[in-house]
Structures are given as structure tokens and as C-alpha cells.
């Protein structure tokens, strides 16, 4: 049934109907639409705008529709323009006259604004929960690898030794910030647009505080024109998702590198990797590659929304119906990616021996050799030059600093003695980094204890 046939004398063109319709994608708002309508009808009854009996009939009718949609006995009717028309049509078919009163003091403009907010709020909470699971998975691996040495990189060149716990901890920080962004976004969006009407409020004595409270909002929104045309909360949420995806994509990139033959740092579990149809030896990091690849879809939704909104005069414009398809896809994509990545991370075996061997090669202790000289009174700039010469010597001979004989050290600087080997050992290099935020196991254990505290329910 159409909600607006009265002033028309001709039927809508078929192609126009299909182009205009949103039911194919806004059907996923059915539960939020019904919950919003229940709160609205309840309030209309309490305020005496409709009778309590009518309100009761409407609420029972809506509950029946919800149950039937969920148990599959009611199908979406493609003849309806959108989810709002569909629910109202079925309601009126089922309960008669009272159903026609549901839309009193309401417009589809504040209705859809409400539905989208309710839906976005739920997905935000879901994704926040998934991030918490991801953080728990990172933390579990960190606890196992406080003393797993590995090279830290800059410019993708071996730089200084770190530990795997330290490296993973960087991602713990990123995803923690993402969670706090979600919390901020939720707080800002948690106001109820219902009662804004088409754009200018209504003349009925609506109790907007009541509906806002019934639907779990902190209160009603304060400007009706803004209420029906605001999609900032959605843009903010998708931008939070974009950051999450950017972080996941970087993490995926590390896994892809670490899984390569050249690195060999990780052994992906068979359940989280795939093979090649032609090359029998292959074990591919497809999950990580897909997460990296799908990041673009989420950015696309952000760009799409920003672009859709940038030219819209107040208040509602039909362009805003375009807020749904790509943002739904972005929410689904981000949720899947977080879930799958968490599974991959928890089942991965890190190859401690390979990582440690890699850290021991590539002069990751060169800074520590310079610091050794500094500890014996050599100015840092001179120490840097001396160790540079030692590195050159090692490169010519194809050995590491640990393997260079003491007499060679002493030829370049007499300040060196036997104790240099201890000072530049991998263990010392990592253990001596004890300032907050550094990889030293003692300080890392303190940080891990804080992370654990933060993840407590
Ligand atoms: N399907 C519409 C949307 O998603 C619902 C609001 C329709 N309002 C209107 N005035 N045509 O935005």
C-alpha cells in the first residue's frame, strides 16, 4: 500500500517505483522500526492523543508482526516502498482502523532518522564487543611472548631488537584507541530524533522525553530540522570503522610478510589458511590478504556518505536514503574482518627461534655498541662513527658484531674490552630497555598488567 496516494491521479511508473524504493535494503531495519513504533504508540496512548485501547491494539499488532518476520511466517512485500510503509500496511491489514492512527504526530523523516540511529547504535556496541575479543587475543599472545626477541624495523630494515609482546602491544594500543573512539561516538549520537516530525516538530502534545527514555537514549534531540537531516553520527561511526580497518590492514600486512618464506616468523594454522590449485607447496595467508583488501570498501562508504551529505540543504532530502547500502556493507565488512582476524591471530604459532635468529643478524645491536662506548665516556657522535667503522668491517667479512674478534674492536677504539660481548648480546639489548613503553620484559609485564585491568568487564 502507498502512504501518499491522495493527491495523485495516475499510477507511479514501474521504473520510478523501483528506483525510489528502499525496501530491498532497508528491510534490515525492521526490528528497530517496530521498536520505535511501539514506543511512539505507547506515548500517543499515554498522552491521550489516541486512546489507550488503540495504543494497546497497535502495540500487540506490532509485536505480532515482529514475531512473524522473525519466525519466517511473514515475508517482506516488494510492492511496498520502504520498511516503514510495509510495517504500517501489514499492521492496518491485521488490526484495522487503529493501525491507521500509528503515524499520528510522526513523519517517515523522523522515523527513518530514529531507525538508523537505533541500528547504528546496536552495530557500534557489537563492534565494540568484537574489538574487545580482539584485544583479549592480542593480550594472550603478548603474555606468551614477553621474552621472544625479534628485530624491530624502520624503513622495513632491521633497526633494534624488540620482543614480540612489544610489537603486538602496539596493536593493542591502536585497537584500544579505536574502542574509546566508539565510546565517544556513542555518547554523542545517543539522542532521540523521534518527535521531530517532517522537519518542524508537530502540533500534538508529544512526550519526547518519554519516547527517548523508552528507547534507551540520554534524551531527545533539540532541533527538529537537524534531527531529520543529521547523519553525522553515521559518518563518525564509519570513520571509526575506517580507522579500525586501517589498523587491521597494517596488522594483516605484517602477517603476510611474516608468513613469507623470507621471514618465516609465523606458522598459520591450517584452519585459517588456504592452498593453491596448482602449486602443492603453497599455504597462503588469504584471510590477512582479504582483510587488507576489504579495507577499501569501508573507506568507500565513508567517502560516499561525506559526498552525499556535502551539498544538502536543510532538512530531509531523498539523497539521504543513500546512507544505507554502503554503510551497511561497511558495518558487515568491519565486523567480519575483526572476527576473522581474531581467529587467525589466536591460532597462529610464532616461530621464536626464527625470530630470534633474525634479530641477532642485521646489526640490531649497533646502537647498543655505541651506547657501550658512551657509558665509557666517549661522546655519542664519536661512538656512532666508531661503530659505523666496525659495521663496515663486519659487512666485508660477512659476520655480525658479536662474531668480530676483540682485537679488531680495539684496533678501532681501545675503549673496548671483553665486556662488549655481554653488552651487545640480544638479551642485554632488550632487557636494558626498561623505560615505560620500551620492550624490556620487566616493564612490559607492568604494561600487560594494566592492559588486563582495562579488559576486565
Ligand atoms: N526510505 C526513506 C529513507 O531511507 C525514508 C524516508 C522517506 N521520507 C520521505 N520524505 N520520502 O530515507
Short mmCIF file of C-alpha atoms and ligand atoms in Angstrom, two decimals:
data_model
loop_
_atom_site.label_atom_id
_atom_site.label_comp_id
_atom_site.label_asym_id
_atom_site.label_seq_id
_atom_site.Cartn_x
_atom_site.Cartn_y
_atom_site.Cartn_z
CA UNK A 1 0.00 0.00 0.00
CA UNK A 2 1.11 3.55 -0.73
CA UNK A 3 1.22 6.02 2.13
CA UNK A 4 0.68 9.04 -0.11
CA UNK A 5 -1.81 8.26 -2.92
CA UNK A 6 -4.34 11.05 -2.22
CA UNK A 7 -3.10 13.90 -4.36
CA UNK A 8 -2.16 11.72 -7.33
CA UNK A 9 -4.40 10.81 -10.26
CA UNK A 10 -2.04 8.45 -12.09
CA UNK A 11 -0.12 5.35 -11.04
CA UNK A 12 3.64 5.62 -10.47
CA UNK A 13 5.74 4.43 -13.38
CA UNK A 14 7.19 0.96 -12.65
CA UNK A 15 10.80 2.02 -13.15
CA UNK A 16 10.25 5.06 -10.94
CA UNK A 17 8.82 2.87 -8.21
CA UNK A 18 11.79 0.53 -8.33
CA UNK A 19 14.31 3.40 -8.42
CA UNK A 20 12.65 5.13 -5.48
CA UNK A 21 12.07 2.07 -3.31
CA UNK A 22 14.32 1.24 -0.40
CA UNK A 23 12.66 -1.92 0.94
CA UNK A 24 15.22 -4.18 -0.77
CA UNK A 25 17.85 -2.81 1.63
CA UNK A 26 16.08 -1.02 4.49
CA UNK A 27 14.23 -4.23 5.39
CA UNK A 28 17.11 -4.92 7.71
CA UNK A 29 15.79 -2.08 9.91
CA UNK A 30 12.54 -3.95 10.60
CA UNK A 31 13.20 -4.56 14.28
CA UNK A 32 14.31 -1.02 15.01
CA UNK A 33 11.33 0.30 13.02
CA UNK A 34 8.91 -1.78 15.07
CA UNK A 35 10.57 -0.94 18.40
CA UNK A 36 10.37 2.76 17.54
CA UNK A 37 6.71 2.44 16.56
CA UNK A 38 5.89 0.63 19.78
CA UNK A 39 7.43 3.44 21.84
CA UNK A 40 5.61 6.04 19.73
CA UNK A 41 2.22 4.32 20.03
CA UNK A 42 2.70 3.82 23.76
CA UNK A 43 3.43 7.54 24.17
CA UNK A 44 0.44 8.54 21.98
CA UNK A 45 -1.82 6.49 24.26
CA UNK A 46 -0.35 7.92 27.47
CA UNK A 47 -0.76 11.45 26.17
CA UNK A 48 -4.37 10.81 25.17
CA UNK A 49 -3.59 11.57 21.51
CA UNK A 50 -5.07 8.17 20.69
CA UNK A 51 -6.99 6.01 23.17
CA UNK A 52 -5.20 3.55 25.45
CA UNK A 53 -7.19 0.78 23.74
CA UNK A 54 -5.97 1.83 20.32
CA UNK A 55 -2.42 2.06 21.60
CA UNK A 56 -2.77 -1.44 23.05
CA UNK A 57 -4.07 -2.83 19.76
CA UNK A 58 -1.25 -1.19 17.82
CA UNK A 59 1.42 -2.50 20.20
CA UNK A 60 0.03 -6.06 20.11
CA UNK A 61 -0.20 -5.86 16.32
CA UNK A 62 3.40 -4.65 16.01
CA UNK A 63 4.66 -7.39 18.32
CA UNK A 64 2.86 -9.95 16.17
CA UNK A 65 4.49 -8.58 13.02
CA UNK A 66 7.92 -8.71 14.66
CA UNK A 67 7.40 -12.31 15.77
CA UNK A 68 6.14 -13.38 12.33
CA UNK A 69 9.03 -11.73 10.50
CA UNK A 70 11.44 -13.50 12.82
CA UNK A 71 9.85 -16.93 12.57
CA UNK A 72 9.61 -16.60 8.78
CA UNK A 73 5.80 -16.75 8.51
CA UNK A 74 5.63 -13.17 7.18
CA UNK A 75 7.54 -12.10 4.06
CA UNK A 76 8.52 -8.59 3.01
CA UNK A 77 6.15 -7.40 0.29
CA UNK A 78 8.16 -5.89 -2.56
CA UNK A 79 5.07 -3.88 -3.50
CA UNK A 80 5.81 -1.61 -0.52
CA UNK A 81 8.11 1.35 -0.97
CA UNK A 82 10.11 1.02 2.22
CA UNK A 83 10.20 -0.72 5.59
CA UNK A 84 8.01 1.97 7.16
CA UNK A 85 5.21 1.55 4.59
CA UNK A 86 5.48 -2.21 4.85
CA UNK A 87 5.04 -2.35 8.62
CA UNK A 88 2.18 0.16 8.61
CA UNK A 89 0.42 -1.66 5.77
CA UNK A 90 0.60 -5.06 7.47
CA UNK A 91 -0.47 -3.52 10.77
CA UNK A 92 -3.57 -1.95 9.22
CA UNK A 93 -4.43 -5.18 7.40
CA UNK A 94 -4.22 -7.01 10.70
CA UNK A 95 -5.85 -4.66 13.20
CA UNK A 96 -7.93 -2.33 11.00
CA UNK A 97 -8.77 1.29 11.91
CA UNK A 98 -6.41 1.64 14.89
CA UNK A 99 -3.44 0.81 12.61
CA UNK A 100 -4.13 3.96 10.62
CA UNK A 101 -3.52 6.05 13.74
CA UNK A 102 0.06 4.89 14.33
CA UNK A 103 1.54 7.62 12.15
CA UNK A 104 -0.13 10.44 14.13
CA UNK A 105 2.42 13.10 15.00
CA UNK A 106 5.18 11.38 13.08
CA UNK A 107 6.81 11.53 9.65
CA UNK A 108 8.91 8.98 7.86
CA UNK A 109 11.65 11.57 8.16
CA UNK A 110 11.95 11.33 11.94
CA UNK A 111 11.07 7.64 11.73
CA UNK A 112 13.97 6.76 9.45
CA UNK A 113 16.28 9.03 11.43
CA UNK A 114 15.34 7.04 14.53
CA UNK A 115 15.64 3.63 12.85
CA UNK A 116 19.12 4.39 11.55
CA UNK A 117 20.28 5.66 14.92
CA UNK A 118 18.96 2.62 16.73
CA UNK A 119 20.54 0.32 14.16
CA UNK A 120 23.89 2.14 14.18
CA UNK A 121 23.96 2.13 17.98
CA UNK A 122 23.49 -1.65 18.02
CA UNK A 123 26.19 -2.26 15.44
CA UNK A 124 28.51 0.08 17.34
CA UNK A 125 28.01 -1.97 20.51
CA UNK A 126 28.54 -5.20 18.57
CA UNK A 127 31.77 -3.96 17.01
CA UNK A 128 32.98 -2.64 20.33
CA UNK A 129 32.49 -6.15 21.74
CA UNK A 130 34.36 -7.73 18.82
CA UNK A 131 37.24 -5.33 19.38
CA UNK A 132 37.34 -6.39 23.00
CA UNK A 133 37.71 -10.02 21.88
CA UNK A 134 40.49 -8.98 19.53
CA UNK A 135 42.27 -7.16 22.36
CA UNK A 136 41.97 -10.25 24.54
CA UNK A 137 43.53 -12.34 21.74
CA UNK A 138 46.40 -9.87 21.36
CA UNK A 139 46.94 -9.86 25.11
CA UNK A 140 47.01 -13.66 25.27
CA UNK A 141 49.78 -13.76 22.63
CA UNK A 142 51.64 -10.95 24.38
CA UNK A 143 51.72 -12.88 27.63
CA UNK A 144 53.30 -15.84 25.82
CA UNK A 145 55.97 -13.75 24.16
CA UNK A 146 57.42 -11.31 26.66
CA UNK A 147 60.82 -12.86 26.05
CA UNK A 148 60.50 -13.69 22.38
CA UNK A 149 63.14 -11.50 20.73
CA UNK A 150 62.61 -10.21 17.25
CA UNK A 151 64.00 -7.43 15.08
CA UNK A 152 62.17 -4.11 15.21
CA UNK A 153 62.13 -2.38 11.83
CA UNK A 154 62.27 1.12 10.42
CA UNK A 155 62.00 1.52 6.62
CA UNK A 156 61.43 -2.25 6.70
CA UNK A 157 65.12 -2.57 7.61
CA UNK A 158 66.23 -4.22 10.81
CA UNK A 159 66.73 -1.46 13.37
CA UNK A 160 66.85 -2.51 17.03
CA UNK A 161 65.78 -5.65 18.82
CA UNK A 162 62.33 -5.73 20.41
CA UNK A 163 60.11 -8.52 21.63
CA UNK A 164 57.00 -9.96 20.03
CA UNK A 165 54.97 -8.82 23.05
CA UNK A 166 56.19 -5.29 22.45
CA UNK A 167 55.36 -5.43 18.75
CA UNK A 168 51.88 -6.82 19.42
CA UNK A 169 51.40 -4.25 22.17
CA UNK A 170 51.49 -1.50 19.55
CA UNK A 171 48.33 -3.02 18.06
CA UNK A 172 46.78 -3.31 21.50
CA UNK A 173 47.17 0.46 21.80
CA UNK A 174 45.66 1.10 18.36
CA UNK A 175 42.59 -1.01 18.95
CA UNK A 176 42.15 0.44 22.45
CA UNK A 177 42.03 3.92 20.93
CA UNK A 178 39.50 2.61 18.43
CA UNK A 179 37.31 1.42 21.26
CA UNK A 180 37.45 4.74 23.01
CA UNK A 181 36.52 6.48 19.76
CA UNK A 182 33.45 4.23 19.55
CA UNK A 183 32.51 5.13 23.11
CA UNK A 184 32.77 8.85 22.29
CA UNK A 185 30.72 8.41 19.14
CA UNK A 186 28.03 6.54 21.04
CA UNK A 187 27.79 9.23 23.67
CA UNK A 188 27.35 11.97 21.05
CA UNK A 189 24.80 10.07 18.98
CA UNK A 190 22.63 8.86 21.82
CA UNK A 191 19.79 11.40 21.46
CA UNK A 192 16.38 10.59 20.09
CA UNK A 193 15.10 12.32 16.92
CA UNK A 194 11.56 10.94 17.26
CA UNK A 195 9.09 13.81 17.51
CA UNK A 196 10.92 16.00 15.00
CA UNK A 197 8.17 15.15 12.51
CA UNK A 198 8.83 16.00 8.88
CA UNK A 199 11.12 18.87 9.91
CA UNK A 200 9.21 21.29 12.16
CA UNK A 201 8.01 19.18 15.07
CA UNK A 202 4.28 18.63 15.49
CA UNK A 203 1.25 20.33 16.99
CA UNK A 204 0.38 17.27 19.11
CA UNK A 205 1.41 17.22 22.77
CA UNK A 206 4.07 14.53 22.25
CA UNK A 207 6.16 13.49 25.23
CA UNK A 208 9.57 13.32 23.64
CA UNK A 209 11.32 12.60 26.91
CA UNK A 210 9.20 9.52 27.35
CA UNK A 211 9.98 8.01 23.94
CA UNK A 212 13.66 8.92 24.28
CA UNK A 213 13.83 7.13 27.64
CA UNK A 214 11.86 4.11 26.43
CA UNK A 215 14.33 3.64 23.57
CA UNK A 216 17.42 3.92 25.76
CA UNK A 217 18.51 7.41 24.70
CA UNK A 218 20.03 10.00 27.02
CA UNK A 219 17.30 12.44 25.93
CA UNK A 220 15.55 13.94 22.91
CA UNK A 221 17.39 15.94 20.23
CA UNK A 222 16.98 19.72 20.47
CA UNK A 223 16.39 20.93 16.92
CA UNK A 224 13.84 19.25 14.69
CA UNK A 225 15.42 20.33 11.40
CA UNK A 226 18.79 18.99 12.46
CA UNK A 227 17.18 15.81 13.81
CA UNK A 228 15.80 14.72 10.45
CA UNK A 229 18.82 15.71 8.41
CA UNK A 230 21.71 14.75 10.67
CA UNK A 231 23.81 11.78 9.61
CA UNK A 232 26.97 12.93 11.40
CA UNK A 233 26.80 10.04 13.83
CA UNK A 234 26.84 7.59 10.93
CA UNK A 235 29.77 9.34 9.26
CA UNK A 236 31.59 9.37 12.57
CA UNK A 237 30.94 5.68 13.10
CA UNK A 238 32.08 4.75 9.57
CA UNK A 239 35.17 6.88 10.06
CA UNK A 240 35.86 4.96 13.28
CA UNK A 241 35.42 1.76 11.26
CA UNK A 242 37.82 3.12 8.65
CA UNK A 243 40.48 3.60 11.31
CA UNK A 244 39.85 0.11 12.64
CA UNK A 245 40.23 -1.28 9.13
CA UNK A 246 43.40 0.75 8.57
CA UNK A 247 44.85 -0.79 11.74
CA UNK A 248 43.70 -4.28 10.77
CA UNK A 249 45.15 -3.81 7.32
CA UNK A 250 48.56 -2.85 8.72
CA UNK A 251 48.45 -5.84 11.07
CA UNK A 252 47.48 -8.05 8.11
CA UNK A 253 50.38 -6.72 6.11
CA UNK A 254 52.73 -7.79 8.92
CA UNK A 255 51.22 -11.26 8.94
CA UNK A 256 51.64 -11.54 5.18
CA UNK A 257 55.29 -10.54 5.46
CA UNK A 258 55.89 -12.76 8.47
CA UNK A 259 54.30 -15.69 6.65
CA UNK A 260 56.54 -15.28 3.59
CA UNK A 261 59.36 -17.75 3.00
CA UNK A 262 61.85 -14.95 3.51
CA UNK A 263 60.68 -14.12 7.04
CA UNK A 264 59.16 -17.39 8.21
CA UNK A 265 58.19 -15.79 11.55
CA UNK A 266 54.75 -17.39 11.74
CA UNK A 267 53.07 -20.68 11.12
CA UNK A 268 49.43 -20.02 10.27
CA UNK A 269 47.03 -22.67 11.43
CA UNK A 270 45.62 -24.91 8.69
CA UNK A 271 42.12 -23.80 9.67
CA UNK A 272 42.99 -20.18 8.86
CA UNK A 273 44.92 -20.54 5.61
CA UNK A 274 44.28 -21.82 2.11
CA UNK A 275 46.14 -23.68 -0.62
CA UNK A 276 46.84 -23.21 -4.31
CA UNK A 277 45.03 -25.14 -7.04
CA UNK A 278 48.27 -25.63 -8.96
CA UNK A 279 51.22 -25.29 -6.55
CA UNK A 280 51.02 -28.06 -3.98
CA UNK A 281 53.57 -26.47 -1.64
CA UNK A 282 51.52 -23.31 -1.03
CA UNK A 283 49.92 -22.23 2.21
CA UNK A 284 48.52 -18.78 1.64
CA UNK A 285 47.58 -16.04 4.12
CA UNK A 286 44.26 -15.38 2.35
CA UNK A 287 42.46 -14.13 5.45
CA UNK A 288 45.05 -11.43 6.06
CA UNK A 289 45.06 -10.50 2.36
CA UNK A 290 41.27 -10.25 2.28
CA UNK A 291 41.18 -8.08 5.39
CA UNK A 292 43.76 -5.81 3.77
CA UNK A 293 41.77 -5.85 0.54
CA UNK A 294 38.38 -5.17 2.11
CA UNK A 295 39.63 -2.03 3.84
CA UNK A 296 38.89 -0.09 0.65
CA UNK A 297 35.19 -0.97 0.85
CA UNK A 298 34.89 0.67 4.24
CA UNK A 299 36.72 3.80 3.07
CA UNK A 300 34.36 3.82 0.08
CA UNK A 301 31.36 4.05 2.41
CA UNK A 302 32.96 6.96 4.26
CA UNK A 303 33.69 8.87 1.06
CA UNK A 304 30.21 8.07 -0.22
CA UNK A 305 28.47 9.42 2.88
CA UNK A 306 30.58 12.56 3.10
CA UNK A 307 29.91 13.26 -0.56
CA UNK A 308 26.18 12.55 -0.29
CA UNK A 309 25.80 14.99 2.58
CA UNK A 310 28.02 17.83 1.42
CA UNK A 311 25.52 19.60 -0.80
CA UNK A 312 22.26 19.01 1.03
CA UNK A 313 20.22 22.00 2.16
CA UNK A 314 18.11 21.56 5.28
CA UNK A 315 16.16 19.49 6.01
CA UNK A 316 15.41 15.96 4.72
CA UNK A 317 16.28 15.20 1.09
CA UNK A 318 15.83 11.87 -0.61
CA UNK A 319 19.56 11.69 -1.28
CA UNK A 320 19.78 10.64 2.35
CA UNK A 321 18.25 7.28 1.52
CA UNK A 322 21.72 6.59 0.08
CA UNK A 323 23.06 6.48 3.65
CA UNK A 324 22.18 2.81 3.91
CA UNK A 325 23.58 0.36 1.39
CA UNK A 326 27.28 1.16 1.61
CA UNK A 327 27.22 1.86 5.33
CA UNK A 328 25.53 -1.50 5.99
CA UNK A 329 28.22 -3.12 3.87
CA UNK A 330 30.92 -1.28 5.83
CA UNK A 331 29.49 -2.46 9.16
CA UNK A 332 29.23 -6.08 7.94
CA UNK A 333 32.71 -5.96 6.45
CA UNK A 334 34.36 -4.49 9.55
CA UNK A 335 32.60 -6.95 11.86
CA UNK A 336 33.64 -9.96 9.72
CA UNK A 337 37.20 -8.73 9.40
CA UNK A 338 37.65 -8.21 13.15
CA UNK A 339 36.15 -11.62 13.89
CA UNK A 340 38.24 -13.48 11.31
CA UNK A 341 41.43 -11.67 12.19
CA UNK A 342 40.94 -12.53 15.86
CA UNK A 343 40.60 -16.21 14.96
CA UNK A 344 43.70 -16.10 12.80
CA UNK A 345 45.75 -14.38 15.48
CA UNK A 346 44.71 -16.76 18.25
CA UNK A 347 45.58 -19.85 16.20
CA UNK A 348 48.93 -18.62 14.85
CA UNK A 349 52.16 -20.14 16.09
CA UNK A 350 55.05 -17.70 16.31
CA UNK A 351 58.42 -19.24 15.49
CA UNK A 352 60.54 -17.95 18.36
CA UNK A 353 63.76 -19.50 17.06
CA UNK A 354 63.45 -17.92 13.62
CA UNK A 355 62.53 -14.52 15.06
CA UNK A 356 65.42 -14.61 17.48
CA UNK A 357 67.91 -15.63 14.80
CA UNK A 358 66.65 -12.81 12.64
CA UNK A 359 67.07 -10.32 15.50
CA UNK A 360 70.66 -11.48 16.00
CA UNK A 361 71.51 -10.69 12.38
CA UNK A 362 71.40 -7.28 10.72
CA UNK A 363 73.26 -5.23 13.33
CA UNK A 364 70.21 -4.57 15.51
CA UNK A 365 72.71 -4.16 18.38
CA UNK A 366 74.78 -1.42 16.70
CA UNK A 367 73.12 1.31 18.78
CA UNK A 368 73.90 -0.65 21.92
CA UNK A 369 77.56 -0.94 20.89
CA UNK A 370 77.64 2.85 20.59
CA UNK A 371 75.86 3.22 23.95
CA UNK A 372 78.57 0.95 25.43
CA UNK A 373 81.21 3.47 24.38
CA UNK A 374 79.08 6.35 25.67
CA UNK A 375 78.98 4.56 29.03
CA UNK A 376 82.78 4.75 28.99
CA UNK A 377 82.97 8.46 28.31
CA UNK A 378 83.04 8.57 24.50
CA UNK A 379 80.74 11.32 23.11
CA UNK A 380 77.77 9.77 21.29
CA UNK A 381 78.65 11.30 17.90
CA UNK A 382 82.15 9.79 18.05
CA UNK A 383 80.78 6.47 19.26
CA UNK A 384 78.38 6.43 16.30
CA UNK A 385 81.33 6.87 13.90
CA UNK A 386 83.41 4.16 15.58
CA UNK A 387 80.61 1.59 15.45
CA UNK A 388 79.93 2.57 11.83
CA UNK A 389 83.50 1.52 11.00
CA UNK A 390 83.05 -1.74 12.91
CA UNK A 391 79.87 -2.48 10.96
CA UNK A 392 81.72 -1.86 7.70
CA UNK A 393 84.40 -4.31 8.77
CA UNK A 394 81.80 -6.94 9.65
CA UNK A 395 79.99 -6.44 6.34
CA UNK A 396 83.26 -7.04 4.45
CA UNK A 397 83.76 -10.29 6.34
CA UNK A 398 80.13 -11.37 6.35
CA UNK A 399 79.91 -11.62 10.14
CA UNK A 400 77.94 -9.92 12.93
CA UNK A 401 79.24 -7.61 15.67
CA UNK A 402 79.07 -10.48 18.18
CA UNK A 403 81.43 -12.51 15.98
CA UNK A 404 84.06 -9.80 15.49
CA UNK A 405 87.26 -10.60 17.44
CA UNK A 406 88.18 -8.25 20.30
CA UNK A 407 91.46 -7.20 18.69
CA UNK A 408 89.50 -5.75 15.75
CA UNK A 409 87.35 -3.79 18.18
CA UNK A 410 90.40 -2.49 19.93
CA UNK A 411 92.16 -1.54 16.68
CA UNK A 412 89.35 0.94 16.04
CA UNK A 413 88.88 2.02 19.68
CA UNK A 414 90.97 0.99 22.68
CA UNK A 415 87.97 1.68 24.91
CA UNK A 416 86.53 -1.76 24.09
CA UNK A 417 87.26 -4.77 26.27
CA UNK A 418 85.81 -8.27 26.70
CA UNK A 419 82.67 -6.91 28.34
CA UNK A 420 81.43 -5.58 24.99
CA UNK A 421 80.09 -9.04 24.03
CA UNK A 422 77.83 -9.15 27.06
CA UNK A 423 76.75 -5.53 26.47
CA UNK A 424 75.65 -6.17 22.90
CA UNK A 425 74.04 -9.56 23.40
CA UNK A 426 70.42 -9.72 22.29
CA UNK A 427 69.28 -10.41 25.82
CA UNK A 428 71.06 -7.38 27.24
CA UNK A 429 69.89 -5.14 24.40
CA UNK A 430 66.27 -5.92 25.18
CA UNK A 431 66.49 -6.19 28.96
CA UNK A 432 68.19 -2.85 29.34
CA UNK A 433 65.29 -1.07 27.65
CA UNK A 434 63.31 -0.56 30.81
CA UNK A 435 61.67 2.85 30.42
CA UNK A 436 57.89 2.87 30.20
CA UNK A 437 56.81 1.87 26.71
CA UNK A 438 60.04 0.01 25.89
CA UNK A 439 60.33 -3.76 25.25
CA UNK A 440 62.25 -4.71 28.42
CA UNK A 441 60.41 -7.70 29.93
CA UNK A 442 60.11 -6.15 33.40
CA UNK A 443 58.36 -3.01 32.22
CA UNK A 444 56.40 -4.98 29.61
CA UNK A 445 54.93 -7.14 32.37
CA UNK A 446 53.73 -4.00 34.14
CA UNK A 447 52.07 -2.75 30.98
CA UNK A 448 50.46 -6.14 30.41
CA UNK A 449 49.00 -5.97 33.92
CA UNK A 450 47.43 -2.60 33.04
CA UNK A 451 46.00 -3.99 29.80
CA UNK A 452 44.48 -6.88 31.71
CA UNK A 453 42.86 -4.45 34.12
CA UNK A 454 41.44 -2.44 31.21
CA UNK A 455 39.87 -5.53 29.67
CA UNK A 456 38.04 -6.52 32.84
CA UNK A 457 34.28 -6.39 32.31
N1 LIG B 1 13.25 5.45 2.57
C1 LIG B 1 13.47 6.75 3.08
C2 LIG B 1 14.92 6.90 3.52
O1 LIG B 1 15.56 5.94 3.69
C3 LIG B 1 12.59 7.01 4.24
C4 LIG B 1 12.22 8.43 4.44
C5 LIG B 1 11.29 8.84 3.39
N2 LIG B 1 10.87 10.18 3.55
C6 LIG B 1 10.37 10.88 2.57
N3 LIG B 1 10.03 12.08 2.79
N4 LIG B 1 10.27 10.38 1.36
O2 LIG B 1 15.43 7.98 3.68
#
